[in-house]
PDB file of C-alpha atoms in Angstrom:
ATOM      1  CA  MET A   1     -15.463  25.707  20.521  1.00 72.00           C
ATOM      2  CA  SER A   2     -11.836  27.416  19.094  1.00 84.00           C
ATOM      3  CA  ALA A   3     -10.289  26.316  16.165  1.00 87.00           C
ATOM      4  CA  ARG A   4      -6.738  24.704  17.289  1.00 88.00           C
ATOM      5  CA  LEU A   5      -4.059  24.816  15.386  1.00 89.00           C
ATOM      6  CA  ILE A   6      -2.469  21.408  13.933  1.00 91.00           C
ATOM      7  CA  ASP A   7       1.491  21.374  13.450  1.00 93.00           C
ATOM      8  CA  GLY A   8       1.267  18.943  10.838  1.00 93.00           C
ATOM      9  CA  THR A   9       5.185  18.260  10.719  1.00 94.00           C
ATOM     10  CA  ALA A  10       5.229  17.018  14.406  1.00 94.00           C
ATOM     11  CA  VAL A  11       2.524  15.051  13.751  1.00 95.00           C
ATOM     12  CA  SER A  12       4.539  13.326  11.104  1.00 93.00           C
ATOM     13  CA  ARG A  13       7.126  12.770  12.963  1.00 95.00           C
ATOM     14  CA  GLU A  14       5.265  11.177  15.624  1.00 97.00           C
ATOM     15  CA  ILE A  15       3.511   9.237  13.848  1.00 96.00           C
ATOM     16  CA  ARG A  16       6.722   8.044  11.968  1.00 96.00           C
ATOM     17  CA  GLU A  17       8.607   7.447  15.066  1.00 97.00           C
ATOM     18  CA  ASP A  18       5.827   5.164  16.656  1.00 98.00           C
ATOM     19  CA  LEU A  19       5.958   2.938  13.073  1.00 97.00           C
ATOM     20  CA  LYS A  20      10.053   2.774  13.594  1.00 98.00           C
ATOM     21  CA  ARG A  21       9.279   1.164  17.251  1.00 98.00           C
ATOM     22  CA  ARG A  22       6.596  -0.985  16.098  1.00 97.00           C
ATOM     23  CA  VAL A  23       8.619  -1.911  13.117  1.00 98.00           C
ATOM     24  CA  ALA A  24      11.895  -2.279  15.297  1.00 98.00           C
ATOM     25  CA  ALA A  25       9.520  -4.553  18.200  1.00 98.00           C
ATOM     26  CA  LEU A  26       8.690  -6.757  14.763  1.00 97.00           C
ATOM     27  CA  ARG A  27      11.874  -7.235  13.771  1.00 97.00           C
ATOM     28  CA  ALA A  28      12.684  -8.292  17.182  1.00 97.00           C
ATOM     29  CA  ARG A  29      10.722 -11.305  16.962  1.00 97.00           C
ATOM     30  CA  GLY A  30      11.684 -12.068  13.806  1.00 97.00           C
ATOM     31  CA  ILE A  31       9.165 -10.360  11.105  1.00 97.00           C
ATOM     32  CA  ASP A  32      10.606  -8.685   8.516  1.00 97.00           C
ATOM     33  CA  PRO A  33       7.361  -6.695   7.386  1.00 98.00           C
ATOM     34  CA  GLY A  34       6.755  -5.707   3.869  1.00 98.00           C
ATOM     35  CA  LEU A  35       4.657  -3.304   1.609  1.00 98.00           C
ATOM     36  CA  ALA A  36       4.167  -4.611  -2.140  1.00 98.00           C
ATOM     37  CA  PHE A  37       3.392  -1.271  -4.699  1.00 98.00           C
ATOM     38  CA  VAL A  38       1.861  -2.019  -7.823  1.00 98.00           C
ATOM     39  CA  ILE A  39       1.939   0.616 -10.317  1.00 98.00           C
ATOM     40  CA  VAL A  40       0.304  -0.296 -13.744  1.00 98.00           C
ATOM     41  CA  GLY A  41       1.823   2.474 -16.621  1.00 97.00           C
ATOM     42  CA  ASP A  42       4.168   5.264 -15.963  1.00 94.00           C
ATOM     43  CA  ASP A  43       1.405   8.031 -15.057  1.00 95.00           C
ATOM     44  CA  PRO A  44       3.896  10.617 -13.257  1.00 96.00           C
ATOM     45  CA  ALA A  45       2.137  11.402 -10.280  1.00 96.00           C
ATOM     46  CA  SER A  46       1.605   7.793  -9.192  1.00 95.00           C
ATOM     47  CA  VAL A  47       5.068   7.035  -9.799  1.00 96.00           C
ATOM     48  CA  SER A  48       5.809  10.262  -7.178  1.00 97.00           C
ATOM     49  CA  TYR A  49       3.575   9.107  -5.187  1.00 96.00           C
ATOM     50  CA  VAL A  50       4.792   5.297  -4.581  1.00 97.00           C
ATOM     51  CA  ARG A  51       8.247   6.727  -4.579  1.00 97.00           C
ATOM     52  CA  SER A  52       7.700   8.824  -1.531  1.00 97.00           C
ATOM     53  CA  LYS A  53       5.753   5.777   0.333  1.00 97.00           C
ATOM     54  CA  ALA A  54       8.517   3.373  -0.605  1.00 97.00           C
ATOM     55  CA  GLN A  55      10.979   6.206   1.007  1.00 97.00           C
ATOM     56  CA  ALA A  56       8.853   6.582   3.705  1.00 96.00           C
ATOM     57  CA  CYS A  57       8.974   2.599   4.352  1.00 98.00           C
ATOM     58  CA  ASN A  58      12.796   3.152   4.024  1.00 97.00           C
ATOM     59  CA  GLU A  59      12.718   5.533   7.027  1.00 97.00           C
ATOM     60  CA  ILE A  60      10.920   3.690   9.282  1.00 97.00           C
ATOM     61  CA  GLY A  61      13.061   0.251   7.941  1.00 97.00           C
ATOM     62  CA  MET A  62      10.161  -1.202   6.472  1.00 97.00           C
ATOM     63  CA  ARG A  63      10.827  -3.398   3.173  1.00 98.00           C
ATOM     64  CA  SER A  64       9.238  -2.490   0.292  1.00 98.00           C
ATOM     65  CA  GLU A  65       9.294  -3.098  -3.556  1.00 98.00           C
ATOM     66  CA  THR A  66       7.493  -1.542  -6.363  1.00 98.00           C
ATOM     67  CA  PHE A  67       6.299  -4.084  -9.077  1.00 98.00           C
ATOM     68  CA  ARG A  68       5.708  -1.516 -12.360  1.00 98.00           C
ATOM     69  CA  LEU A  69       3.692  -2.956 -15.177  1.00 98.00           C
ATOM     70  CA  PRO A  70       3.169  -1.752 -18.005  1.00 98.00           C
ATOM     71  CA  ASP A  71       0.227   0.202 -19.453  1.00 97.00           C
ATOM     72  CA  TRP A  72      -0.732  -2.418 -21.819  1.00 98.00           C
ATOM     73  CA  THR A  73      -1.098  -4.969 -19.036  1.00 98.00           C
ATOM     74  CA  THR A  74      -4.383  -6.850 -18.832  1.00 98.00           C
ATOM     75  CA  GLU A  75      -6.959  -7.445 -16.066  1.00 98.00           C
ATOM     76  CA  ASP A  76      -5.973 -10.691 -15.787  1.00 98.00           C
ATOM     77  CA  ASP A  77      -2.097 -10.100 -15.697  1.00 98.00           C
ATOM     78  CA  LEU A  78      -2.749  -7.873 -12.614  1.00 98.00           C
ATOM     79  CA  LEU A  79      -4.961 -10.543 -11.174  1.00 98.00           C
ATOM     80  CA  ALA A  80      -2.206 -13.316 -10.930  1.00 98.00           C
ATOM     81  CA  LEU A  81       0.062 -10.114  -9.783  1.00 98.00           C
ATOM     82  CA  VAL A  82      -2.599  -9.627  -7.159  1.00 98.00           C
ATOM     83  CA  ARG A  83      -3.094 -13.361  -6.368  1.00 98.00           C
ATOM     84  CA  GLY A  84       0.683 -13.597  -6.247  1.00 98.00           C
ATOM     85  CA  LEU A  85       1.448 -10.692  -3.992  1.00 98.00           C
ATOM     86  CA  ASN A  86      -1.304 -12.349  -1.956  1.00 98.00           C
ATOM     87  CA  GLU A  87       0.188 -15.664  -1.436  1.00 98.00           C
ATOM     88  CA  ASP A  88       3.688 -14.759  -0.707  1.00 98.00           C
ATOM     89  CA  PRO A  89       4.102 -14.264   3.122  1.00 97.00           C
ATOM     90  CA  LEU A  90       6.999 -11.879   2.130  1.00 97.00           C
ATOM     91  CA  TRP A  91       4.338  -9.543   1.725  1.00 98.00           C
ATOM     92  CA  HIS A  92       2.213  -7.983   4.842  1.00 98.00           C
ATOM     93  CA  GLY A  93       0.447  -5.923   2.560  1.00 98.00           C
ATOM     94  CA  MET A  94       0.588  -4.280  -0.544  1.00 98.00           C
ATOM     95  CA  ILE A  95      -1.255  -1.098  -2.620  1.00 98.00           C
ATOM     96  CA  VAL A  96      -2.232  -1.030  -6.404  1.00 98.00           C
ATOM     97  CA  GLN A  97      -1.572   2.393  -7.200  1.00 98.00           C
ATOM     98  CA  LEU A  98      -4.646   3.977  -8.883  1.00 97.00           C
ATOM     99  CA  PRO A  99      -5.696   5.052 -11.647  1.00 97.00           C
ATOM    100  CA  LEU A 100      -5.190   1.669 -13.440  1.00 98.00           C
ATOM    101  CA  PRO A 101      -5.543   1.587 -17.588  1.00 97.00           C
ATOM    102  CA  ARG A 102      -8.780   1.644 -19.432  1.00 97.00           C
ATOM    103  CA  GLN A 103      -8.860  -2.252 -20.020  1.00 98.00           C
ATOM    104  CA  ILE A 104      -8.741  -2.885 -15.766  1.00 98.00           C
ATOM    105  CA  ASP A 105     -11.630  -2.705 -13.719  1.00 98.00           C
ATOM    106  CA  PRO A 106     -10.440  -1.029 -10.671  1.00 98.00           C
ATOM    107  CA  LEU A 107     -13.088  -2.782  -7.908  1.00 97.00           C
ATOM    108  CA  LYS A 108     -12.088  -6.107  -9.611  1.00 98.00           C
ATOM    109  CA  ILE A 109      -8.589  -5.632  -8.484  1.00 98.00           C
ATOM    110  CA  ALA A 110      -9.502  -4.114  -5.713  1.00 98.00           C
ATOM    111  CA  SER A 111     -12.067  -7.119  -4.750  1.00 98.00           C
ATOM    112  CA  ALA A 112      -9.037  -9.810  -5.331  1.00 98.00           C
ATOM    113  CA  ILE A 113      -6.903  -8.223  -2.760  1.00 98.00           C
ATOM    114  CA  ASP A 114      -6.012 -10.240   0.245  1.00 98.00           C
ATOM    115  CA  VAL A 115      -8.153  -7.698   3.179  1.00 97.00           C
ATOM    116  CA  GLU A 116      -5.414  -8.669   5.537  1.00 97.00           C
ATOM    117  CA  LYS A 117      -3.233  -7.213   2.817  1.00 98.00           C
ATOM    118  CA  ASP A 118      -5.267  -4.341   2.045  1.00 98.00           C
ATOM    119  CA  ALA A 119      -2.702  -1.585   2.971  1.00 97.00           C
ATOM    120  CA  ASP A 120      -5.013   1.224   1.221  1.00 95.00           C
ATOM    121  CA  ALA A 121      -8.515  -0.249   2.484  1.00 95.00           C
ATOM    122  CA  ALA A 122      -9.110  -0.527  -1.221  1.00 95.00           C
ATOM    123  CA  HIS A 123     -11.508  -3.643  -0.747  1.00 96.00           C
ATOM    124  CA  PRO A 124     -14.966  -3.240  -0.462  1.00 94.00           C
ATOM    125  CA  TYR A 125     -15.092  -4.826   2.783  1.00 96.00           C
ATOM    126  CA  ASN A 126     -12.643  -2.817   4.353  1.00 95.00           C
ATOM    127  CA  LEU A 127     -13.547   0.827   2.404  1.00 93.00           C
ATOM    128  CA  GLY A 128     -16.976  -0.450   4.385  1.00 93.00           C
ATOM    129  CA  ARG A 129     -15.312  -0.692   7.806  1.00 92.00           C
ATOM    130  CA  LEU A 130     -13.608   2.321   7.244  1.00 91.00           C
ATOM    131  CA  LEU A 131     -16.407   4.555   6.605  1.00 90.00           C
ATOM    132  CA  ALA A 132     -18.594   2.865   9.144  1.00 93.00           C
ATOM    133  CA  GLY A 133     -15.487   4.373  11.238  1.00 92.00           C
ATOM    134  CA  MET A 134     -14.799   0.485  12.591  1.00 90.00           C
ATOM    135  CA  ALA A 135     -11.067   0.880  10.673  1.00 76.00           C
TER     136      ALA A 135
END
């Protein structure tokens, strides 16, 4: 078997075009897909990553919002936000950006995300499906 060169830029462009069509189809059915990002603290890499993902959402016509919490946020406060996003029909997906501050258990937070809204496959159920090749 010989090596095959993949043009990542072209593949990315194709994926984004497909997503634009899928988002447009959802909107035509009256569904306004939304993705919520949650950042706790001000880690520069996390802020940059989420900003680029929000920009990608905008480019494909998908609504997004970033919920920024201070680094001293308690685990209970973050869990309350995650539960609120789970229950809010405006949000079809969410990403809780890692790393989280020391006082917050990332597994506890990931486990609180509704498996249907877990856009990052962070919930143990979704992570297991991903690792088993079922995602």
